[in-house]
Amino acid sequence: DGGITQSPKYLFRKEGQNVTLSCEQNLNHDAMYWYRQDPGQGLRLIYYSQIVNDFQKGDIAEGYSVSREKKESFPLTVTSAQKNPTAFYLCASKPTRTSGAYQETQYFGPGTRLLVL
Amino acid sequence: RKEVEQDPGPFNVPEGATVAFNCTYSNSASQSFFWYRQDCRKEPKLLMSVYSSGNEDGRFTAQLNRASQYISLLIRDSKLSDSATYLCVVTQGSSNTGKLIFGQGTTLQVKP
């Protein structure tokens, strides 16, 4: 089945620890995105990548890092510099080679809930 | 001012009711508009795109008013399964980065 997978479903972080959230897609999409969602709030963009080996900061990139070595994969590292990491993290992807409202649609993975111990 | 504003609700309606959600956006250069549905503790899923001429998908009707920078979603004959949070989403201006701006969502509870 084609889709986006995220792992783990739940992740616990200790003080001072870096943790990495996985995002994989087999939709052959060029662009991938990481969002953070806090209770009662909309999604906020952390990082995005439109093509392999390239990525840009979103609105709340501080304390996070990413890599895009393969088209299928866009892992997110939550570093110890992120002081309030508890949130629901969502990865999304979309194709970029065509235009129109349909192709602006992003498809989401099931998310990872990060909790601080 | 938030870039995309929605009434968070909750909207509590009986089965069979008609309910409407509204959304306003601040960037007049936004080109594409969507409604996503998010169930509790799940990922958002596309409900429908919103076109200038208005569009309908079964019991759901979306409208866009570019002059007023206003988007609406109408749900007719509400079902229990419609209970969810509905996210209003717009593209960030006219850039081709694919960046989307999300509203905080409007929560709908359909009661028996």
Short mmCIF file of C-alpha atoms in Angstrom, two decimals:
data_model
loop_
_atom_site.label_atom_id
_atom_site.label_comp_id
_atom_site.label_asym_id
_atom_site.label_seq_id
_atom_site.Cartn_x
_atom_site.Cartn_y
_atom_site.Cartn_z
CA ASP A 1 0.00 0.00 0.00
CA GLY A 2 1.19 3.53 -0.75
CA GLY A 3 1.35 5.96 2.11
CA ILE A 4 3.30 7.76 4.78
CA THR A 5 4.55 6.01 7.88
CA GLN A 6 5.83 7.54 11.08
CA SER A 7 7.54 5.81 13.94
CA PRO A 8 7.40 5.41 16.79
CA LYS A 9 3.79 6.16 17.68
CA TYR A 10 4.85 7.30 21.17
CA LEU A 11 8.30 8.53 22.19
CA PHE A 12 9.63 9.51 25.57
CA ARG A 13 12.52 11.92 25.95
CA LYS A 14 14.70 12.45 28.98
CA GLU A 15 16.24 15.80 29.89
CA GLY A 16 19.22 16.64 27.70
CA GLN A 17 18.52 13.85 25.23
CA ASN A 18 18.23 14.12 21.45
CA VAL A 19 15.54 11.96 19.87
CA THR A 20 14.81 11.24 16.21
CA LEU A 21 11.37 10.78 14.70
CA SER A 22 11.10 8.75 11.52
CA CYS A 23 9.02 9.65 8.46
CA GLU A 24 8.94 7.47 5.33
CA GLN A 25 6.77 7.74 2.21
CA ASN A 26 6.41 5.52 -0.85
CA LEU A 27 4.17 7.91 -2.79
CA ASN A 28 7.09 9.21 -4.88
CA HIS A 29 6.36 12.70 -3.57
CA ASP A 30 9.07 15.33 -3.91
CA ALA A 31 8.15 17.57 -0.99
CA MET A 32 7.98 16.61 2.66
CA TYR A 33 7.01 18.61 5.75
CA TRP A 34 7.21 18.40 9.53
CA TYR A 35 4.58 20.01 11.74
CA ARG A 36 4.03 20.29 15.44
CA GLN A 37 0.54 20.38 16.96
CA ASP A 38 -0.15 21.48 20.52
CA PRO A 39 -3.55 20.96 22.20
CA GLY A 40 -6.19 23.35 20.89
CA GLN A 41 -3.81 24.84 18.34
CA GLY A 42 -3.32 24.62 14.63
CA LEU A 43 -0.38 22.88 13.01
CA ARG A 44 2.87 24.85 12.94
CA LEU A 45 5.57 24.20 10.35
CA ILE A 46 8.98 23.12 11.67
CA TYR A 47 10.96 22.25 8.52
CA TYR A 48 10.22 21.40 4.92
CA SER A 49 12.06 19.93 1.97
CA GLN A 50 11.09 20.30 -1.67
CA ILE A 51 13.83 18.10 -3.06
CA VAL A 52 16.47 15.62 -1.93
CA ASN A 53 19.49 17.16 -0.18
CA ASP A 54 17.69 20.46 0.36
CA PHE A 55 15.50 21.72 3.20
CA GLN A 56 14.31 25.01 4.68
CA LYS A 57 13.33 26.23 8.11
CA GLY A 58 9.68 26.68 8.86
CA ASP A 59 8.15 28.96 11.46
CA ILE A 60 9.42 27.14 14.58
CA ALA A 61 12.71 25.48 13.57
CA GLU A 62 14.69 26.32 16.71
CA GLY A 63 15.67 23.20 18.63
CA TYR A 64 15.02 20.88 15.69
CA SER A 65 17.11 19.49 12.83
CA VAL A 66 16.33 17.44 9.72
CA SER A 67 18.03 15.66 6.84
CA ARG A 68 16.83 14.64 3.37
CA GLU A 69 19.34 12.16 2.02
CA LYS A 70 16.70 10.07 0.27
CA LYS A 71 13.47 11.04 -1.45
CA GLU A 72 11.51 8.59 0.68
CA SER A 73 12.81 9.69 4.08
CA PHE A 74 12.72 12.92 6.10
CA PRO A 75 13.73 12.26 9.74
CA LEU A 76 13.31 14.94 12.39
CA THR A 77 15.64 15.25 15.37
CA VAL A 78 14.37 17.00 18.47
CA THR A 79 17.48 18.29 20.20
CA SER A 80 18.06 19.12 23.84
CA ALA A 81 17.83 22.79 22.84
CA GLN A 82 14.07 22.38 22.34
CA LYS A 83 12.84 23.25 25.81
CA ASN A 84 9.19 22.37 25.35
CA PRO A 85 9.13 19.33 23.06
CA THR A 86 5.94 17.70 24.31
CA ALA A 87 3.58 17.73 21.32
CA PHE A 88 2.04 15.73 18.49
CA TYR A 89 4.44 15.65 15.51
CA LEU A 90 3.04 15.19 12.03
CA CYS A 91 4.90 14.49 8.81
CA ALA A 92 3.33 15.24 5.44
CA SER A 93 4.24 14.97 1.78
CA LYS A 94 3.04 16.19 -1.59
CA PRO A 95 4.14 16.15 -5.22
CA THR A 96 5.63 19.38 -6.58
CA ARG A 97 5.86 18.84 -10.31
CA THR A 98 2.35 20.04 -11.17
CA SER A 99 0.24 23.03 -10.17
CA GLY A 100 -3.32 23.63 -9.04
CA ALA A 101 -5.23 23.25 -5.83
CA TYR A 102 -5.22 19.48 -6.09
CA GLN A 103 -1.45 19.33 -6.13
CA GLU A 104 -1.15 21.65 -3.13
CA THR A 105 -2.82 18.97 -1.05
CA GLN A 106 -0.58 17.50 1.63
CA TYR A 107 -1.00 13.95 2.88
CA PHE A 108 -0.22 13.19 6.48
CA GLY A 109 1.32 10.30 8.33
CA PRO A 110 -0.29 9.00 11.55
CA GLY A 111 1.92 11.13 13.79
CA THR A 112 4.26 10.64 16.74
CA ARG A 113 3.42 11.78 20.26
CA LEU A 114 6.52 12.98 22.09
CA LEU A 115 6.46 13.17 25.87
CA VAL A 116 9.14 14.43 28.23
CA LEU A 117 10.01 12.30 31.26
CA ARG B 1 -4.03 38.71 14.13
CA LYS B 2 -3.84 35.02 13.23
CA GLU B 3 -3.29 34.22 9.55
CA VAL B 4 -6.25 31.83 9.56
CA GLU B 5 -9.01 32.30 12.11
CA GLN B 6 -11.76 29.89 13.06
CA ASP B 7 -14.29 29.72 15.85
CA PRO B 8 -13.00 26.79 17.96
CA GLY B 9 -16.53 25.82 19.09
CA PRO B 10 -17.52 23.26 20.12
CA PHE B 11 -20.61 23.12 17.97
CA ASN B 12 -23.06 20.65 19.53
CA VAL B 13 -25.82 19.66 17.11
CA PRO B 14 -28.41 16.85 16.89
CA GLU B 15 -28.26 14.23 14.19
CA GLY B 16 -29.84 15.46 10.99
CA ALA B 17 -29.06 19.12 11.65
CA THR B 18 -27.38 21.47 9.21
CA VAL B 19 -24.27 23.20 10.54
CA ALA B 20 -21.99 25.82 9.04
CA PHE B 21 -18.39 26.70 9.87
CA ASN B 22 -16.64 29.89 8.86
CA CYS B 23 -13.02 30.83 8.45
CA THR B 24 -11.20 34.05 7.58
CA TYR B 25 -7.67 34.40 6.23
CA SER B 26 -5.39 37.42 6.23
CA ASN B 27 -3.17 36.99 3.16
CA SER B 28 -4.98 38.15 0.04
CA ALA B 29 -2.31 36.44 -2.10
CA SER B 30 -3.30 32.95 -0.93
CA GLN B 31 -4.21 30.81 -3.92
CA SER B 32 -5.50 27.46 -2.68
CA PHE B 33 -7.94 26.64 0.07
CA PHE B 34 -8.93 23.44 1.83
CA TRP B 35 -10.95 21.89 4.59
CA TYR B 36 -9.28 19.05 6.46
CA ARG B 37 -10.92 16.81 9.02
CA GLN B 38 -9.06 15.65 12.11
CA ASP B 39 -10.40 12.96 14.42
CA CYS B 40 -9.29 12.89 18.05
CA ARG B 41 -5.61 11.96 18.35
CA LYS B 42 -5.34 11.24 14.62
CA GLU B 43 -3.74 12.93 11.64
CA PRO B 44 -5.61 15.49 9.51
CA LYS B 45 -7.20 14.15 6.33
CA LEU B 46 -8.33 16.16 3.34
CA LEU B 47 -12.09 16.67 3.32
CA MET B 48 -12.30 18.87 0.25
CA SER B 49 -10.60 21.61 -1.69
CA VAL B 50 -12.45 24.92 -1.96
CA TYR B 51 -12.93 26.55 -5.35
CA SER B 52 -13.98 30.08 -6.21
CA SER B 53 -17.21 28.89 -7.77
CA GLY B 54 -18.10 26.85 -4.71
CA ASN B 55 -18.16 23.09 -4.68
CA GLU B 56 -20.18 20.28 -3.22
CA ASP B 57 -19.34 16.72 -2.23
CA GLY B 58 -22.38 14.84 -1.03
CA ARG B 59 -23.60 16.47 2.19
CA PHE B 60 -20.66 18.90 2.27
CA THR B 61 -20.59 22.28 0.52
CA ALA B 62 -17.63 24.66 0.53
CA GLN B 63 -17.70 28.31 -0.48
CA LEU B 64 -14.94 30.86 -1.02
CA ASN B 65 -15.31 34.64 -1.01
CA ARG B 66 -11.99 36.11 -2.12
CA ALA B 67 -13.13 39.72 -1.72
CA SER B 68 -13.95 39.15 1.95
CA GLN B 69 -11.19 36.55 2.44
CA TYR B 70 -13.74 34.18 3.86
CA ILE B 71 -14.25 30.42 3.52
CA SER B 72 -17.21 28.38 4.68
CA LEU B 73 -18.16 24.73 5.09
CA LEU B 74 -21.77 23.59 5.27
CA ILE B 75 -22.68 20.11 6.48
CA ARG B 76 -26.22 18.93 5.83
CA ASP B 77 -28.01 16.03 7.53
CA SER B 78 -25.28 15.64 10.17
CA LYS B 79 -24.26 12.12 11.13
CA LEU B 80 -22.70 10.92 14.37
CA SER B 81 -19.62 10.06 12.33
CA ASP B 82 -19.20 13.73 11.37
CA SER B 83 -18.02 14.46 14.92
CA ALA B 84 -14.45 15.73 14.51
CA THR B 85 -12.37 18.89 14.31
CA TYR B 86 -12.51 20.71 10.98
CA LEU B 87 -9.38 22.60 9.96
CA CYS B 88 -9.45 25.53 7.56
CA VAL B 89 -6.23 25.58 5.52
CA VAL B 90 -4.81 28.06 3.00
CA THR B 91 -1.60 28.26 1.02
CA GLN B 92 0.88 30.85 2.20
CA GLY B 93 0.61 33.57 -0.37
CA SER B 94 1.50 32.97 -3.99
CA SER B 95 4.82 31.21 -3.43
CA ASN B 96 5.40 27.74 -4.76
CA THR B 97 6.89 26.38 -1.55
CA GLY B 98 3.72 24.44 -0.85
CA LYS B 99 3.55 25.93 2.63
CA LEU B 100 0.13 25.63 4.21
CA ILE B 101 -1.30 27.75 7.02
CA PHE B 102 -3.68 25.93 9.35
CA GLY B 103 -6.46 27.35 11.46
CA GLN B 104 -6.80 26.01 14.99
CA GLY B 105 -9.88 24.06 13.98
CA THR B 106 -13.59 24.01 14.78
CA THR B 107 -14.86 21.09 16.85
CA LEU B 108 -18.18 19.49 15.92
CA GLN B 109 -20.07 17.12 18.19
CA VAL B 110 -23.13 15.46 16.67
CA LYS B 111 -25.48 14.06 19.31
CA PRO B 112 -28.06 11.24 18.88
#
